[in-house]
Amino acid sequence: MTLRFNLLDDRLLRYRSVDNQPHAASLPELLVALGNDDVRDFPALRPHQRHPWHAFLVYLAASALHAANAGKPLGTADEWRRALLALTPDDDDGAAFSLVTPDDRAAFLQAPCKSGETRTWKKRLLTPDAVDMLITSKNHDMKAARMIHANPEDWVFALVSLQTQEGFLGAGNYGISRMNGGFASRAAFGVVPAGHAGKRWLRDTQLLLEQRASIVKRCDLKSEGGIALVWLRPWDGSSSLSFSELDPFYIEICRLVRLTADGARLFALATSSKAARISAKERNGVTGDAWTPVHMAEAKALSITARGFDYRLASTLAFSGEFERTIASTLRKDDGSEGLYLLAQGITRGQGKTEGYHERRIPVSRRIREAMRVGSTDEIAQRAKDRIAAIADVRKVLWIALCNLLGNGDSSVSDDTKKKASEFTKRFENEEDARFFDDLIEEIESDKQHEEHDKWLVELVDRAEKVLERTFIAGPRSAERRYRARAGALSCFHNFMRLEKHVLQRIVRVLKQRDDARKRARRESSEEVEHDVS
C-alpha cells in the first residue's frame, strides 16, 4: 500500500480567507495563512470540532517551533514542511501526516500496528461522523453516519475530534488523558483577541512556548526528548505510555483506528483496546493543557454538566480564584484593548451519550481587562456573585407566585404544579443568563456602580413580574378562579419581594425606595390638582 492523502503536500484543507475567498491548502500552507491572520474560517469544520482543531494546530506549531529553536512562526510553507518532518525523523516521506499508510507505519493520528492486523478488526466505519466522538440521541439531535460524500478533510477533522477529546465508551474504548475521568469532558477556556483565527492561533502558540518550562515543572513532563506526537509509537492495544514520557506539548490518541481506501473513497477500520493509551488516571485531567480550567482546591480538571457554561460557571471561570487561570486566558501586551473576549467551549458527556455542545463568549471590557492584567478580579467576582444571589432570590419568589397561580390559588400544591412552575422560572433564569454579562459590564464600567446595581435590581424584579403576567394564560380558565388566582399570585409576588425573609435586604430597600418615590409623586400630583381646582 502506498501513502495517500498526504497533508504536507496535498491541498486537502479548505478555508475561507478574510476577503471571503475559498482556498485549498496543505498543512504547511495553512500554517503560513494562519501566521498572516488570513484565515476567516473552515467551512467543513463542525461546531464541536472547533476547539480540538484549534488546539491541535497550536500544539503542532509549538512542537515544531520548539524543535527548530524558532521564537516565532515560520514564513514559508517549505520551512513549515521541514519543521513538521523534523518531528517525525523515522518518517521523512511524510507518512505520519498521511491519512492512509501500510499498517506497520504511522499515519495521521493513527498508531502503527502489525502488518495486516487491521484485516482482523471488526468495526468498519464508512463515514467520518461515524468515527467522530459525537454521540447523538437516537438520531434526533443530528443524523448519524450521514456524510456519505465526505472529503478527506472531513476525515481529518473527525480523527482530531475522536483522538483528542473522546472519553470512555464501554469496555475497550478508553478516553483521553486531558479530562477528569472517562465520563468527563475536555472543557476549554481562553482569551480571543480581535482579529481572525490566525491571531488567536499565534497568541496561544506563543503563550505555550513561553510557558513550556513551567508546564514541565508543574506536571513532571520531559523538558527534552519526550513524546510529542503520540501516534508515532506502535500500539498493540494492551500497553500504555507513562505520562512522564511525554513532551509538554504532546498530541495524544486514545483509540485504535486506521483509515484505508477503496479507490478514491476512504473508510475506517477500528477495534477496542485493553488499556488506555496514556496512563494518567491519577492526574484527574491535570496535564498542563493550555485551555483546561483546574479546580484549585480539588486539583481536578473542570468537567461541565448539561447546563454548560451558564452565568454561574462562566463568571466563576472568568473572575473568581476557584479555578486556576488557564494559560490561554493569560493576557498578553499585544492582545490590544478592543474586541477581546473570553471563550468557553466544551461538550457535555454522559454514560453512552452526549448532552450538548456548549460555547460562551464573555466580552472583556476596559476595566475587566485592567483587573485581569494585574491579577485582581476579586471585586468583579463579588459583584457577579451578588447578582447571582439576587437572581436566585427573585427566581425563588417567582416560583412561589407561579405555584399560587397554577395551583388555582389553593394552599396545597401538587407535584405537577411545582414542575410547571419550575419550567416557567427556568425560562426567566435563561433570559437573565443571556443578558448577565452585558448587564454586569454596565455596572463595572459605570462611575456610579452602586446606583447602577440598584437600578438593575429593580429592573430584575420587573422582568420577573412580566414573566408572571405572561404565565397568566396557563392559569385557571373559569372567570371566578382566574381572577382569584391572578390576584393571589401578584399579591404573593409583591409581598414576598418586600420581605427580607425571602429576598436580599438590598432588594427590599430598593423596592421600598421606589414605592416611597411613587407615593410622593402621587401625593404631589394630587396636591397640584387640588391647587388648580381651587
Short mmCIF file of C-alpha atoms in Angstrom, two decimals, residues 86-334:
data_model
loop_
_atom_site.label_atom_id
_atom_site.label_comp_id
_atom_site.label_asym_id
_atom_site.label_seq_id
_atom_site.Cartn_x
_atom_site.Cartn_y
_atom_site.Cartn_z
CA ALA A 86 11.69 17.05 11.77
CA LEU A 87 9.11 15.91 14.33
CA THR A 88 8.92 12.53 12.52
CA PRO A 89 12.56 11.56 11.81
CA ASP A 90 11.62 7.95 11.08
CA ASP A 91 9.04 9.04 8.52
CA ASP A 92 10.83 11.53 6.33
CA ASP A 93 8.49 10.71 3.44
CA GLY A 94 5.53 12.27 5.26
CA ALA A 95 3.82 9.01 6.24
CA ALA A 96 2.96 10.31 9.73
CA PHE A 97 0.94 13.10 8.10
CA SER A 98 -0.78 10.88 5.52
CA LEU A 99 -4.30 9.59 6.02
CA VAL A 100 -3.58 6.15 4.51
CA THR A 101 -0.36 4.17 5.04
CA PRO A 102 0.56 0.50 5.48
CA ASP A 103 -0.48 -0.94 8.87
CA ASP A 104 3.06 -1.07 10.20
CA ARG A 105 3.68 2.61 9.58
CA ALA A 106 2.33 5.61 11.44
CA ALA A 107 -0.45 7.54 9.71
CA PHE A 108 -2.05 10.83 10.68
CA LEU A 109 -3.34 10.36 14.28
CA GLN A 110 -3.16 6.58 13.72
CA ALA A 111 -0.66 4.42 15.56
CA PRO A 112 1.19 1.72 13.62
CA CYS A 113 0.35 -1.92 14.34
CA LYS A 114 1.45 -5.28 12.93
CA SER A 115 1.35 -5.65 9.16
CA GLY A 116 -2.05 -6.91 8.03
CA GLU A 117 -3.52 -6.71 11.54
CA THR A 118 -6.34 -4.40 10.54
CA ARG A 119 -7.87 -7.22 8.50
CA THR A 120 -8.92 -8.77 11.82
CA TRP A 121 -10.56 -5.58 13.10
CA LYS A 122 -14.31 -5.96 13.06
CA LYS A 123 -15.52 -2.36 13.12
CA ARG A 124 -15.93 -0.92 9.64
CA LEU A 125 -16.88 2.77 9.68
CA LEU A 126 -17.89 4.18 6.33
CA THR A 127 -18.31 7.88 7.16
CA PRO A 128 -16.30 10.45 9.14
CA ASP A 129 -19.17 11.22 11.51
CA ALA A 130 -19.25 7.54 12.47
CA VAL A 131 -15.61 7.92 13.53
CA ASP A 132 -16.17 11.24 15.32
CA MET A 133 -16.73 11.25 19.09
CA LEU A 134 -20.16 12.90 18.91
CA ILE A 135 -22.93 10.61 20.16
CA THR A 136 -26.43 11.64 19.17
CA SER A 137 -29.70 10.74 20.81
CA LYS A 138 -31.49 8.16 18.67
CA ASN A 139 -30.70 10.16 15.53
CA HIS A 140 -32.80 13.10 16.77
CA ASP A 141 -30.07 15.62 17.66
CA MET A 142 -28.07 15.05 14.48
CA LYS A 143 -28.33 12.23 11.99
CA ALA A 144 -25.54 9.72 12.41
CA ALA A 145 -23.36 8.34 9.60
CA ARG A 146 -24.79 10.77 7.06
CA MET A 147 -21.55 12.05 5.48
CA ILE A 148 -21.52 9.57 2.62
CA HIS A 149 -19.94 12.04 0.20
CA ALA A 150 -17.16 13.13 2.54
CA ASN A 151 -13.89 14.78 1.57
CA PRO A 152 -10.51 13.85 3.07
CA GLU A 153 -10.62 16.94 5.30
CA ASP A 154 -13.81 15.59 6.91
CA TRP A 155 -11.80 12.55 7.98
CA VAL A 156 -9.03 14.83 9.27
CA PHE A 157 -11.46 16.76 11.49
CA ALA A 158 -13.15 13.55 12.65
CA LEU A 159 -9.81 11.99 13.63
CA VAL A 160 -8.75 15.10 15.53
CA SER A 161 -12.09 15.17 17.35
CA LEU A 162 -12.01 11.45 18.21
CA GLN A 163 -8.39 11.16 19.24
CA THR A 164 -8.10 14.38 21.25
CA GLN A 165 -11.47 14.79 23.02
CA GLU A 166 -13.15 11.38 23.26
CA GLY A 167 -13.94 9.77 26.61
CA PHE A 168 -14.79 6.30 27.87
CA LEU A 169 -17.44 4.46 25.87
CA GLY A 170 -17.70 0.95 27.25
CA ALA A 171 -15.10 -1.75 27.80
CA GLY A 172 -12.16 -1.44 25.44
CA ASN A 173 -12.96 2.13 24.44
CA TYR A 174 -10.86 4.40 26.63
CA GLY A 175 -10.72 8.17 26.63
CA ILE A 176 -8.06 10.84 26.54
CA SER A 177 -5.76 11.91 29.39
CA ARG A 178 -6.75 15.58 29.19
CA MET A 179 -10.04 15.18 31.07
CA ASN A 180 -11.10 14.26 34.58
CA GLY A 181 -12.38 10.72 34.10
CA GLY A 182 -13.93 8.79 31.25
CA PHE A 183 -17.36 10.41 31.52
CA ALA A 184 -15.95 13.93 31.82
CA SER A 185 -15.30 16.45 29.06
CA ARG A 186 -12.41 18.40 27.62
CA ALA A 187 -13.50 21.90 28.52
CA ALA A 188 -11.61 24.91 27.19
CA PHE A 189 -11.33 28.49 28.39
CA GLY A 190 -9.16 31.23 26.92
CA VAL A 191 -8.85 34.75 25.58
CA VAL A 192 -9.67 35.51 21.95
CA PRO A 193 -8.11 38.74 20.63
CA ALA A 194 -9.54 40.98 17.95
CA GLY A 195 -8.72 39.59 14.54
CA HIS A 196 -9.28 36.25 12.88
CA ALA A 197 -8.38 32.63 13.51
CA GLY A 198 -4.69 33.24 12.96
CA LYS A 199 -4.42 35.95 15.61
CA ARG A 200 -5.70 33.58 18.27
CA TRP A 201 -3.57 30.70 16.97
CA LEU A 202 -0.46 32.88 17.08
CA ARG A 203 -1.02 34.20 20.63
CA ASP A 204 -1.79 30.73 22.03
CA THR A 205 1.26 29.24 20.31
CA GLN A 206 3.49 31.97 21.75
CA LEU A 207 1.99 31.50 25.21
CA LEU A 208 2.74 27.79 25.09
CA LEU A 209 6.35 28.40 24.09
CA GLU A 210 6.73 30.92 26.91
CA GLN A 211 5.16 28.60 29.47
CA ARG A 212 6.91 25.38 28.39
CA ALA A 213 9.35 25.24 31.33
CA SER A 214 6.54 25.95 33.78
CA ILE A 215 4.38 23.13 32.35
CA VAL A 216 7.30 20.70 32.57
CA LYS A 217 7.91 21.59 36.21
CA ARG A 218 4.26 21.52 37.33
CA CYS A 219 3.33 18.29 35.57
CA ASP A 220 6.60 16.30 35.73
CA LEU A 221 6.90 16.04 31.95
CA LYS A 222 10.09 15.76 29.91
CA SER A 223 11.76 19.03 29.02
CA GLU A 224 13.54 17.44 26.05
CA GLY A 225 13.24 14.12 24.24
CA GLY A 226 9.66 13.46 25.30
CA ILE A 227 6.96 12.01 23.07
CA ALA A 228 5.22 14.88 21.28
CA LEU A 229 3.25 13.03 18.59
CA VAL A 230 1.85 10.02 20.42
CA TRP A 231 0.62 8.38 17.21
CA LEU A 232 4.20 7.75 16.08
CA ARG A 233 4.64 4.96 18.64
CA PRO A 234 3.39 1.44 17.75
CA TRP A 235 0.43 0.32 19.85
CA ASP A 236 -0.86 -3.20 20.33
CA GLY A 237 -3.82 -2.04 22.42
CA SER A 238 -2.59 -3.65 25.63
CA SER A 239 0.21 -1.28 26.66
CA SER A 240 0.07 2.26 27.99
CA LEU A 241 2.54 5.10 27.82
CA SER A 242 3.70 6.59 31.10
CA PHE A 243 2.68 10.22 31.50
CA SER A 244 6.23 11.16 32.45
CA GLU A 245 7.44 10.02 28.99
CA LEU A 246 5.54 12.82 27.29
CA ASP A 247 6.55 16.17 25.92
CA PRO A 248 4.60 19.12 27.44
CA PHE A 249 3.08 19.81 24.01
CA TYR A 250 2.04 16.21 23.40
CA ILE A 251 -0.78 15.47 20.96
CA GLU A 252 -2.42 12.25 22.02
CA ILE A 253 -4.55 9.50 20.57
CA CYS A 254 -6.95 7.30 22.51
CA ARG A 255 -8.38 4.78 20.01
CA LEU A 256 -7.15 2.07 17.65
CA VAL A 257 -8.37 3.22 14.27
CA ARG A 258 -6.85 3.10 10.78
CA LEU A 259 -8.07 4.67 7.58
CA THR A 260 -7.94 2.78 4.33
CA ALA A 261 -9.18 3.45 0.82
CA ASP A 262 -11.38 1.70 -1.69
CA GLY A 263 -10.46 3.55 -4.84
CA ALA A 264 -10.99 7.22 -4.10
CA ARG A 265 -13.29 6.53 -1.17
CA LEU A 266 -11.98 6.45 2.39
CA PHE A 267 -13.32 4.35 5.23
CA ALA A 268 -12.07 3.39 8.69
CA LEU A 269 -11.32 0.13 10.47
CA ALA A 270 -11.33 0.15 14.27
CA THR A 271 -11.04 -2.17 17.24
CA SER A 272 -11.02 -1.98 21.02
CA SER A 273 -8.01 -1.84 23.32
CA LYS A 274 -7.22 -3.49 26.64
CA ALA A 275 -5.71 -0.37 28.15
CA ALA A 276 -5.75 3.40 27.81
CA ARG A 277 -3.04 4.75 25.53
CA ILE A 278 -1.70 7.07 28.24
CA SER A 279 -1.62 6.04 31.88
CA ALA A 280 -2.75 9.23 33.61
CA LYS A 281 -5.93 8.40 35.54
CA GLU A 282 -4.45 9.62 38.83
CA ARG A 283 -3.84 13.08 37.36
CA ASN A 284 -7.58 13.83 37.13
CA GLY A 285 -7.10 15.69 33.86
CA VAL A 286 -4.36 17.99 35.19
CA THR A 287 -1.92 17.68 32.29
CA GLY A 288 -0.69 21.22 31.69
CA ASP A 289 -3.18 21.76 28.89
CA ALA A 290 -3.28 25.41 27.85
CA TRP A 291 -7.09 25.69 27.93
CA THR A 292 -8.25 23.32 30.68
CA PRO A 293 -9.54 25.02 33.86
CA VAL A 294 -8.30 23.25 37.00
CA HIS A 295 -10.13 23.46 40.32
CA MET A 296 -7.66 24.84 42.84
CA ALA A 297 -8.86 23.00 45.95
CA GLU A 298 -9.67 19.67 44.32
CA ALA A 299 -6.78 19.64 41.81
CA LYS A 300 -9.14 18.35 39.12
CA ALA A 301 -9.87 19.46 35.58
CA LEU A 302 -13.23 21.07 35.01
CA SER A 303 -15.98 18.83 33.66
CA ILE A 304 -19.12 20.63 32.52
CA THR A 305 -22.67 19.43 33.09
CA ALA A 306 -25.70 19.68 30.81
CA ARG A 307 -26.07 23.30 31.97
CA GLY A 308 -22.90 24.10 30.05
CA PHE A 309 -21.25 27.45 30.73
CA ASP A 310 -24.20 29.14 32.40
CA TYR A 311 -23.76 32.53 34.04
CA ARG A 312 -22.73 30.98 37.36
CA LEU A 313 -19.95 28.77 35.99
CA ALA A 314 -18.83 31.32 33.39
CA SER A 315 -18.43 34.10 35.97
CA THR A 316 -16.56 31.71 38.27
CA LEU A 317 -14.13 30.80 35.49
CA ALA A 318 -13.68 34.39 34.43
CA PHE A 319 -13.28 36.19 37.75
CA SER A 320 -13.02 34.00 40.84
CA GLY A 321 -9.97 32.25 42.22
CA GLU A 322 -11.79 28.94 42.47
CA PHE A 323 -10.16 27.75 39.24
CA GLU A 324 -6.55 28.23 38.26
CA ARG A 325 -6.25 30.71 35.41
CA THR A 326 -5.56 28.82 32.19
CA ILE A 327 -2.50 29.59 30.11
CA ALA A 328 -4.73 30.63 27.21
CA SER A 329 -6.67 33.11 29.38
CA THR A 330 -3.47 34.99 30.27
CA LEU A 331 -3.49 38.47 28.77
CA ARG A 332 -0.58 39.48 26.56
CA LYS A 333 0.62 43.02 25.90
CA ASP A 334 -0.04 42.64 22.19
#
